[in-house]
Amino acid sequence: MKLAIAISGGGALGIGPLQFMRRLEADLGMSLADAGFAFAGTSTGSIVAAGLCSGMSAAQLYDLYRNNLKAIFTKVSAARILTKNYYRYDNANLKKLLQQNFRYKMYEFKKPIYIPATFMNGDSVEKVWDRGDGMTDQWFAVLSSCSAPTYFEPVSRTKNGVKEIYCDGGMWSNDPIMVLESGLNKVPEFKGNYKILSFNTGMRHPNKAPDDMSIIGWGKYILEEWVARTGRSGYFQAQANIGADNVYRVVPEVSKKYAMDDLTIIDKVSDIWDKLYDEIGAEVLAFVRSTMSDATTTAKAATKVAANTATTTAVKAAAKKVKKADTKKGTKKAAKAPAKKAANKTVKKSAKKPAKKSKKHK
């Protein structure tokens, strides 16, 4: 069985799953980038998914979040609320960070990856970036998935002379578990041969009806409680499709909702996920290890290939050295040969030539 990892959206709360993951990696003795064979992530989850798919460890991604969240959530002028293009945060720092860490094209990801985004002016709003998107920049795919309405500005690009506009994938798939399943079912080596480890970034909290049921109140309720919420329908469907034993959802139970842009609670969120690992870490570790035969085989194969490559390189280098020495020796021998041949010719000629008669004998 192969391990596939899905991470839902949730803004700055993404540091929580990373805290859990880095502890899991420590006990596992290897990174989830190596243990996992496929990844999917929406919004902040797309950063984690792309990072793991690029070979980064959870510890590296945790530090990436910790060191950059303040810069990512840089507020714009409050006066923007009066304009027709409202958003709270400037995406310039987020864009720069993604460009620095995801510099390649989508086809260059070494493993399957699926990143939901919302195609605002396309034939279908449901856009999933994957390796089939070829020359699309990795950073652009991730940025589009992170562009949550009212939080960040939508992003755009011009392709074949047509302007394309994208916003957050959480608008239709904040939980990418079904996107991941759908994608893997099209890959022969995965069909019927994978397990999904799913992380609910936003955590599970009690439902609450809105106090404000005005058009603005309903808009806020729909956006924050449903669009940005990770429900359980996808999880239940994945269980029904590939088996309950093949899906594990990691999610803390909390008593209240945590805002995805509140940076004052980052330590608390990290502690919540840390405590969760104390409670279920052993179960998750066992779940991941149940897929390890494929990961171990791949790691051993990679090691063997590297060793063979190193040996082949060394043998070639030695052969080249010997050849060079033989060539040098041959050149010297060739240089001496004419001189020796000339000397032998002279000796033979001298031997054949009769001696001159002395005048005294005439």
Short mmCIF file of C-alpha atoms in Angstrom, two decimals:
data_model
loop_
_atom_site.label_atom_id
_atom_site.label_comp_id
_atom_site.label_asym_id
_atom_site.label_seq_id
_atom_site.Cartn_x
_atom_site.Cartn_y
_atom_site.Cartn_z
CA MET A 1 0.00 0.00 0.00
CA LYS A 2 1.10 3.56 -0.70
CA LEU A 3 0.61 6.54 1.61
CA ALA A 4 -1.23 9.62 0.30
CA ILE A 5 -1.54 12.78 2.42
CA ALA A 6 -4.29 15.42 2.28
CA ILE A 7 -4.21 18.76 4.14
CA SER A 8 -7.23 21.08 4.29
CA GLY A 9 -7.30 24.88 4.28
CA GLY A 10 -7.12 27.11 7.34
CA GLY A 11 -4.69 30.01 6.95
CA ALA A 12 -2.24 30.50 9.80
CA LEU A 13 -3.76 27.47 11.55
CA GLY A 14 -1.66 25.39 9.14
CA ILE A 15 1.10 25.47 11.72
CA GLY A 16 -0.96 23.00 13.79
CA PRO A 17 -0.79 20.00 11.44
CA LEU A 18 2.90 20.75 10.91
CA GLN A 19 3.53 20.46 14.64
CA PHE A 20 1.82 17.06 14.56
CA MET A 21 3.72 16.01 11.43
CA ARG A 22 7.14 16.93 12.74
CA ARG A 23 6.60 14.80 15.82
CA LEU A 24 5.36 11.99 13.60
CA GLU A 25 8.49 12.26 11.47
CA ALA A 26 10.70 12.10 14.55
CA ASP A 27 9.07 8.84 15.69
CA LEU A 28 8.88 7.46 12.17
CA GLY A 29 12.58 8.02 11.56
CA MET A 30 11.98 9.49 8.11
CA SER A 31 10.28 12.49 6.57
CA LEU A 32 6.71 12.35 5.30
CA ALA A 33 8.12 13.61 2.01
CA ASP A 34 9.80 10.20 1.68
CA ALA A 35 7.04 8.15 3.31
CA GLY A 36 4.31 9.72 1.17
CA PHE A 37 3.71 8.83 -2.47
CA ALA A 38 1.08 11.48 -3.29
CA PHE A 39 -0.13 14.77 -1.82
CA ALA A 40 -3.11 17.11 -1.96
CA GLY A 41 -3.68 20.44 -0.25
CA THR A 42 -6.08 23.34 -0.36
CA SER A 43 -5.19 26.93 0.53
CA THR A 44 -2.65 26.80 3.37
CA GLY A 45 -2.71 23.02 2.87
CA SER A 46 -1.38 23.51 -0.64
CA ILE A 47 1.78 25.07 0.80
CA VAL A 48 2.28 22.02 3.01
CA ALA A 49 1.47 19.58 0.20
CA ALA A 50 3.80 21.32 -2.27
CA GLY A 51 6.53 21.47 0.36
CA LEU A 52 6.31 17.75 1.14
CA CYS A 53 6.12 16.89 -2.56
CA SER A 54 9.28 18.96 -3.09
CA GLY A 55 11.17 16.99 -0.45
CA MET A 56 10.89 19.39 2.49
CA SER A 57 10.44 17.95 5.97
CA ALA A 58 7.59 18.94 8.28
CA ALA A 59 10.17 20.54 10.57
CA GLN A 60 11.40 22.76 7.73
CA LEU A 61 7.84 23.74 6.82
CA TYR A 62 7.03 24.44 10.46
CA ASP A 63 9.94 26.88 10.62
CA LEU A 64 8.86 28.39 7.29
CA TYR A 65 5.47 29.18 8.80
CA ARG A 66 6.81 30.34 12.14
CA ASN A 67 9.29 32.72 10.53
CA ASN A 68 6.99 34.19 7.88
CA LEU A 69 3.41 34.33 9.14
CA LYS A 70 3.73 37.91 10.32
CA ALA A 71 4.99 39.02 6.91
CA ILE A 72 2.36 36.97 5.07
CA PHE A 73 -0.48 38.63 6.96
CA THR A 74 0.52 42.23 6.26
CA LYS A 75 -2.61 44.37 6.43
CA VAL A 76 -3.56 46.83 3.71
CA SER A 77 -5.22 50.19 4.34
CA ALA A 78 -8.62 49.95 6.01
CA ALA A 79 -9.92 52.37 3.38
CA ARG A 80 -9.90 49.50 0.88
CA ILE A 81 -13.18 48.33 2.39
CA LEU A 82 -14.80 51.19 0.47
CA THR A 83 -13.46 50.04 -2.89
CA LYS A 84 -14.77 47.45 -5.34
CA ASN A 85 -11.69 45.28 -4.78
CA TYR A 86 -11.61 44.55 -1.06
CA TYR A 87 -9.11 42.30 0.69
CA ARG A 88 -7.45 42.53 4.11
CA TYR A 89 -3.89 41.45 3.40
CA ASP A 90 -1.26 42.26 0.79
CA ASN A 91 -0.19 39.03 -0.93
CA ALA A 92 3.22 40.41 -2.01
CA ASN A 93 5.17 38.69 0.79
CA LEU A 94 3.30 35.42 0.34
CA LYS A 95 3.99 35.51 -3.39
CA LYS A 96 7.69 36.17 -2.82
CA LEU A 97 7.93 33.32 -0.30
CA LEU A 98 6.26 30.88 -2.68
CA GLN A 99 8.47 31.96 -5.58
CA GLN A 100 11.55 31.32 -3.46
CA ASN A 101 10.47 27.83 -2.37
CA PHE A 102 8.58 26.55 -5.42
CA ARG A 103 10.70 27.72 -8.34
CA TYR A 104 9.93 24.97 -10.83
CA LYS A 105 7.08 23.98 -13.15
CA MET A 106 4.18 21.71 -12.27
CA TYR A 107 5.48 18.85 -14.41
CA GLU A 108 8.69 18.84 -12.36
CA PHE A 109 7.02 17.53 -9.20
CA LYS A 110 8.39 14.01 -8.77
CA LYS A 111 5.21 12.60 -7.21
CA PRO A 112 1.46 13.08 -7.84
CA ILE A 113 0.10 16.31 -6.34
CA TYR A 114 -3.36 17.88 -6.48
CA ILE A 115 -4.07 21.53 -5.64
CA PRO A 116 -7.68 22.78 -5.80
CA ALA A 117 -8.32 26.38 -6.90
CA THR A 118 -11.39 28.27 -8.10
CA PHE A 119 -11.31 29.28 -11.78
CA MET A 120 -13.43 32.41 -11.59
CA ASN A 121 -13.87 32.98 -15.32
CA GLY A 122 -13.36 29.49 -16.74
CA ASP A 123 -15.76 26.97 -18.24
CA SER A 124 -15.75 25.22 -14.85
CA VAL A 125 -14.99 26.83 -11.51
CA GLU A 126 -13.42 23.65 -10.16
CA LYS A 127 -9.75 23.75 -11.09
CA VAL A 128 -7.27 21.17 -9.82
CA TRP A 129 -3.63 21.88 -10.54
CA ASP A 130 -1.54 18.75 -11.02
CA ARG A 131 1.51 17.57 -12.95
CA GLY A 132 -0.56 17.61 -16.13
CA ASP A 133 -0.47 21.41 -15.97
CA GLY A 134 3.03 21.18 -17.38
CA MET A 135 4.63 24.59 -17.68
CA THR A 136 2.46 26.30 -15.05
CA ASP A 137 4.65 27.68 -12.27
CA GLN A 138 4.37 25.74 -9.02
CA TRP A 139 4.24 28.96 -7.01
CA PHE A 140 1.32 30.27 -9.08
CA ALA A 141 -0.75 27.14 -8.51
CA VAL A 142 -0.16 27.36 -4.74
CA LEU A 143 -0.80 31.12 -4.62
CA SER A 144 -4.10 30.73 -6.47
CA SER A 145 -5.22 28.10 -3.97
CA CYS A 146 -4.29 30.44 -1.08
CA SER A 147 -6.19 33.48 -2.36
CA ALA A 148 -9.15 33.38 0.02
CA PRO A 149 -11.86 35.96 -0.79
CA THR A 150 -11.81 39.02 1.53
CA TYR A 151 -8.43 37.85 2.89
CA PHE A 152 -6.24 38.02 -0.21
CA GLU A 153 -6.64 39.43 -3.69
CA PRO A 154 -7.51 36.97 -6.51
CA VAL A 155 -4.60 36.18 -8.83
CA SER A 156 -4.52 36.18 -12.61
CA ARG A 157 -2.41 35.22 -15.57
CA THR A 158 -2.68 35.55 -19.34
CA LYS A 159 -2.65 32.29 -21.27
CA ASN A 160 -2.99 32.13 -25.04
CA GLY A 161 -4.10 35.75 -25.01
CA VAL A 162 -6.88 35.14 -22.47
CA LYS A 163 -6.83 36.49 -18.90
CA GLU A 164 -7.54 33.80 -16.30
CA ILE A 165 -8.62 34.74 -12.77
CA TYR A 166 -8.31 32.41 -9.77
CA CYS A 167 -9.12 32.44 -6.07
CA ASP A 168 -8.99 30.03 -3.12
CA GLY A 169 -9.73 26.34 -3.69
CA GLY A 170 -11.61 26.34 -0.40
CA MET A 171 -14.56 27.86 -2.22
CA TRP A 172 -15.49 24.36 -3.36
CA SER A 173 -12.96 21.92 -1.86
CA ASN A 174 -11.51 23.10 1.42
CA ASP A 175 -11.03 19.43 2.24
CA PRO A 176 -9.10 17.94 -0.72
CA ILE A 177 -9.57 14.31 0.26
CA MET A 178 -11.96 13.52 -2.61
CA VAL A 179 -9.81 15.45 -5.08
CA LEU A 180 -6.90 13.27 -3.99
CA GLU A 181 -8.91 10.07 -4.29
CA SER A 182 -10.25 11.00 -7.73
CA GLY A 183 -6.78 11.83 -8.98
CA LEU A 184 -5.14 8.64 -7.69
CA ASN A 185 -7.83 6.40 -9.13
CA LYS A 186 -6.58 7.51 -12.56
CA VAL A 187 -3.01 6.42 -11.78
CA PRO A 188 -2.60 2.65 -12.42
CA GLU A 189 -0.01 2.07 -9.69
CA PHE A 190 -2.32 3.61 -7.06
CA LYS A 191 -5.69 2.13 -7.98
CA GLY A 192 -6.79 -0.02 -5.04
CA ASN A 193 -3.33 0.33 -3.52
CA TYR A 194 -3.24 3.37 -1.22
CA LYS A 195 -4.23 4.76 2.14
CA ILE A 196 -5.07 8.39 2.92
CA LEU A 197 -3.84 10.32 5.94
CA SER A 198 -6.01 13.45 6.18
CA PHE A 199 -5.40 16.56 8.29
CA ASN A 200 -8.28 18.89 9.25
CA THR A 201 -6.39 22.17 9.65
CA GLY A 202 -9.35 24.22 10.93
CA MET A 203 -10.08 21.69 13.71
CA ARG A 204 -13.55 20.50 14.68
CA HIS A 205 -15.69 22.88 16.72
CA PRO A 206 -19.41 23.10 17.59
CA ASN A 207 -21.83 24.48 15.00
CA LYS A 208 -23.51 27.77 15.76
CA ALA A 209 -26.31 29.51 13.88
CA PRO A 210 -25.55 33.13 12.92
CA ASP A 211 -26.91 35.89 15.17
CA ASP A 212 -26.84 38.27 12.23
CA MET A 213 -29.04 36.99 9.40
CA SER A 214 -28.79 40.08 7.24
CA ILE A 215 -27.30 39.68 3.77
CA ILE A 216 -23.91 40.64 5.21
CA GLY A 217 -24.36 38.28 8.17
CA TRP A 218 -25.29 35.38 5.91
CA GLY A 219 -22.33 36.14 3.65
CA LYS A 220 -19.94 36.02 6.59
CA TYR A 221 -21.54 32.84 7.95
CA ILE A 222 -21.33 31.03 4.62
CA LEU A 223 -17.74 32.09 3.99
CA GLU A 224 -16.35 31.39 7.46
CA GLU A 225 -18.50 28.49 8.62
CA TRP A 226 -18.96 26.52 5.39
CA VAL A 227 -16.55 27.60 2.69
CA ALA A 228 -13.56 27.67 5.05
CA ARG A 229 -14.78 24.71 7.10
CA THR A 230 -13.65 21.12 6.64
CA GLY A 231 -16.78 19.02 6.80
CA ARG A 232 -16.93 15.26 7.11
CA SER A 233 -18.79 14.34 3.92
CA GLY A 234 -15.59 13.86 1.90
CA TYR A 235 -14.06 11.81 4.70
CA PHE A 236 -17.10 9.52 4.89
CA GLN A 237 -17.18 9.14 1.12
CA ALA A 238 -13.50 8.24 0.98
CA GLN A 239 -14.09 5.60 3.66
CA ALA A 240 -16.95 4.15 1.64
CA ASN A 241 -14.88 4.11 -1.55
CA ILE A 242 -11.54 2.70 -0.40
CA GLY A 243 -12.42 1.20 2.99
CA ALA A 244 -12.65 2.66 6.49
CA ASP A 245 -9.34 1.04 7.44
CA ASN A 246 -7.60 2.89 4.61
CA VAL A 247 -8.52 6.42 5.72
CA TYR A 248 -7.35 8.17 8.87
CA ARG A 249 -8.39 11.71 9.70
CA VAL A 250 -6.31 13.70 12.16
CA VAL A 251 -8.40 16.45 13.79
CA PRO A 252 -8.44 18.01 17.25
CA GLU A 253 -11.79 18.63 18.98
CA VAL A 254 -11.97 22.22 20.27
CA SER A 255 -14.71 24.10 22.12
CA LYS A 256 -14.70 27.17 19.89
CA LYS A 257 -13.69 28.37 16.47
CA TYR A 258 -10.17 29.77 15.92
CA ALA A 259 -9.73 32.54 13.37
CA MET A 260 -7.39 31.60 10.55
CA ASP A 261 -5.66 35.00 10.57
CA ASP A 262 -5.21 35.49 14.33
CA LEU A 263 -1.45 35.32 14.85
CA THR A 264 -1.73 35.73 18.63
CA ILE A 265 -2.98 32.15 18.99
CA ILE A 266 -0.27 30.39 16.99
CA ASP A 267 1.45 28.96 20.05
CA LYS A 268 -1.86 27.79 21.47
CA VAL A 269 -2.80 26.09 18.20
CA SER A 270 0.58 24.38 18.07
CA ASP A 271 0.06 23.15 21.64
CA ILE A 272 -3.41 21.77 20.76
CA TRP A 273 -1.93 19.63 17.98
CA ASP A 274 1.01 18.67 20.18
CA LYS A 275 -1.40 17.37 22.81
CA LEU A 276 -3.33 15.52 20.12
CA TYR A 277 -0.15 13.72 19.12
CA ASP A 278 0.28 12.58 22.72
CA GLU A 279 -3.20 11.06 22.50
CA ILE A 280 -3.27 9.44 19.05
CA GLY A 281 0.32 9.56 17.82
CA ALA A 282 0.81 5.82 18.26
CA GLU A 283 -2.28 5.06 16.14
CA VAL A 284 -1.19 7.38 13.35
CA LEU A 285 2.33 5.97 13.48
CA ALA A 286 0.93 2.46 13.05
CA PHE A 287 -1.26 3.63 10.17
CA VAL A 288 1.70 5.16 8.36
CA ARG A 289 3.93 2.16 9.04
CA SER A 290 1.32 -0.12 7.49
CA THR A 291 2.26 1.51 4.16
CA MET A 292 5.98 1.44 4.75
CA SER A 293 6.84 -1.60 2.65
CA ASP A 294 6.51 0.45 -0.52
CA ALA A 295 8.34 3.42 0.96
CA THR A 296 11.15 1.22 2.29
CA THR A 297 11.47 -0.60 -1.03
CA THR A 298 11.65 2.69 -2.88
CA ALA A 299 14.22 4.08 -0.44
CA LYS A 300 16.35 0.93 -0.75
CA ALA A 301 16.08 1.03 -4.54
CA ALA A 302 17.13 4.67 -4.54
CA THR A 303 20.09 3.85 -2.30
CA LYS A 304 21.06 0.93 -4.54
CA VAL A 305 20.83 3.08 -7.66
CA ALA A 306 22.96 5.76 -6.00
CA ALA A 307 25.52 3.15 -4.93
CA ASN A 308 25.61 1.59 -8.41
CA THR A 309 25.95 5.01 -9.97
CA ALA A 310 28.82 5.86 -7.63
CA THR A 311 30.53 2.51 -8.40
CA THR A 312 30.04 2.93 -12.13
CA THR A 313 31.43 6.45 -11.96
CA ALA A 314 34.47 5.24 -10.01
CA VAL A 315 35.09 2.37 -12.45
CA LYS A 316 34.79 4.72 -15.43
CA ALA A 317 37.17 7.17 -13.79
CA ALA A 318 39.71 4.40 -13.11
CA ALA A 319 39.40 3.06 -16.66
CA LYS A 320 39.85 6.54 -18.04
CA LYS A 321 42.96 6.97 -15.90
CA VAL A 322 44.42 3.66 -17.11
CA LYS A 323 43.57 4.51 -20.71
CA LYS A 324 45.22 7.87 -20.34
CA ALA A 325 48.33 6.24 -18.89
CA ASP A 326 48.41 3.64 -21.69
CA THR A 327 47.98 6.36 -24.28
CA LYS A 328 50.82 8.35 -22.79
CA LYS A 329 53.02 5.23 -22.67
CA GLY A 330 52.08 4.37 -26.24
CA THR A 331 52.98 7.87 -27.41
CA LYS A 332 56.44 7.62 -25.86
CA LYS A 333 56.92 4.16 -27.38
CA ALA A 334 55.80 5.42 -30.76
CA ALA A 335 58.25 8.31 -30.52
CA LYS A 336 61.15 5.97 -29.76
CA ALA A 337 60.26 3.49 -32.50
CA PRO A 338 61.42 5.56 -35.54
CA ALA A 339 64.75 6.30 -33.90
CA LYS A 340 65.30 2.64 -33.06
CA LYS A 341 64.23 1.57 -36.54
CA ALA A 342 66.66 4.07 -38.09
CA ALA A 343 69.48 2.85 -35.89
CA ASN A 344 68.83 -0.79 -36.83
CA LYS A 345 68.74 0.14 -40.51
CA THR A 346 72.08 1.87 -40.18
CA VAL A 347 73.64 -1.14 -38.46
CA LYS A 348 72.35 -3.54 -41.11
CA LYS A 349 73.57 -1.28 -43.91
CA SER A 350 76.99 -1.03 -42.30
CA ALA A 351 77.19 -4.81 -41.98
CA LYS A 352 76.42 -5.35 -45.68
CA LYS A 353 78.80 -2.66 -46.98
CA PRO A 354 82.24 -4.15 -47.87
CA ALA A 355 85.27 -2.61 -46.22
CA LYS A 356 87.44 -0.33 -48.41
CA LYS A 357 90.70 -1.79 -49.62
CA SER A 358 93.83 -0.18 -48.24
CA LYS A 359 96.09 1.57 -50.75
CA LYS A 360 98.99 -0.47 -49.41
CA HIS A 361 97.49 -3.66 -50.88
CA LYS A 362 97.11 -2.32 -54.39
#
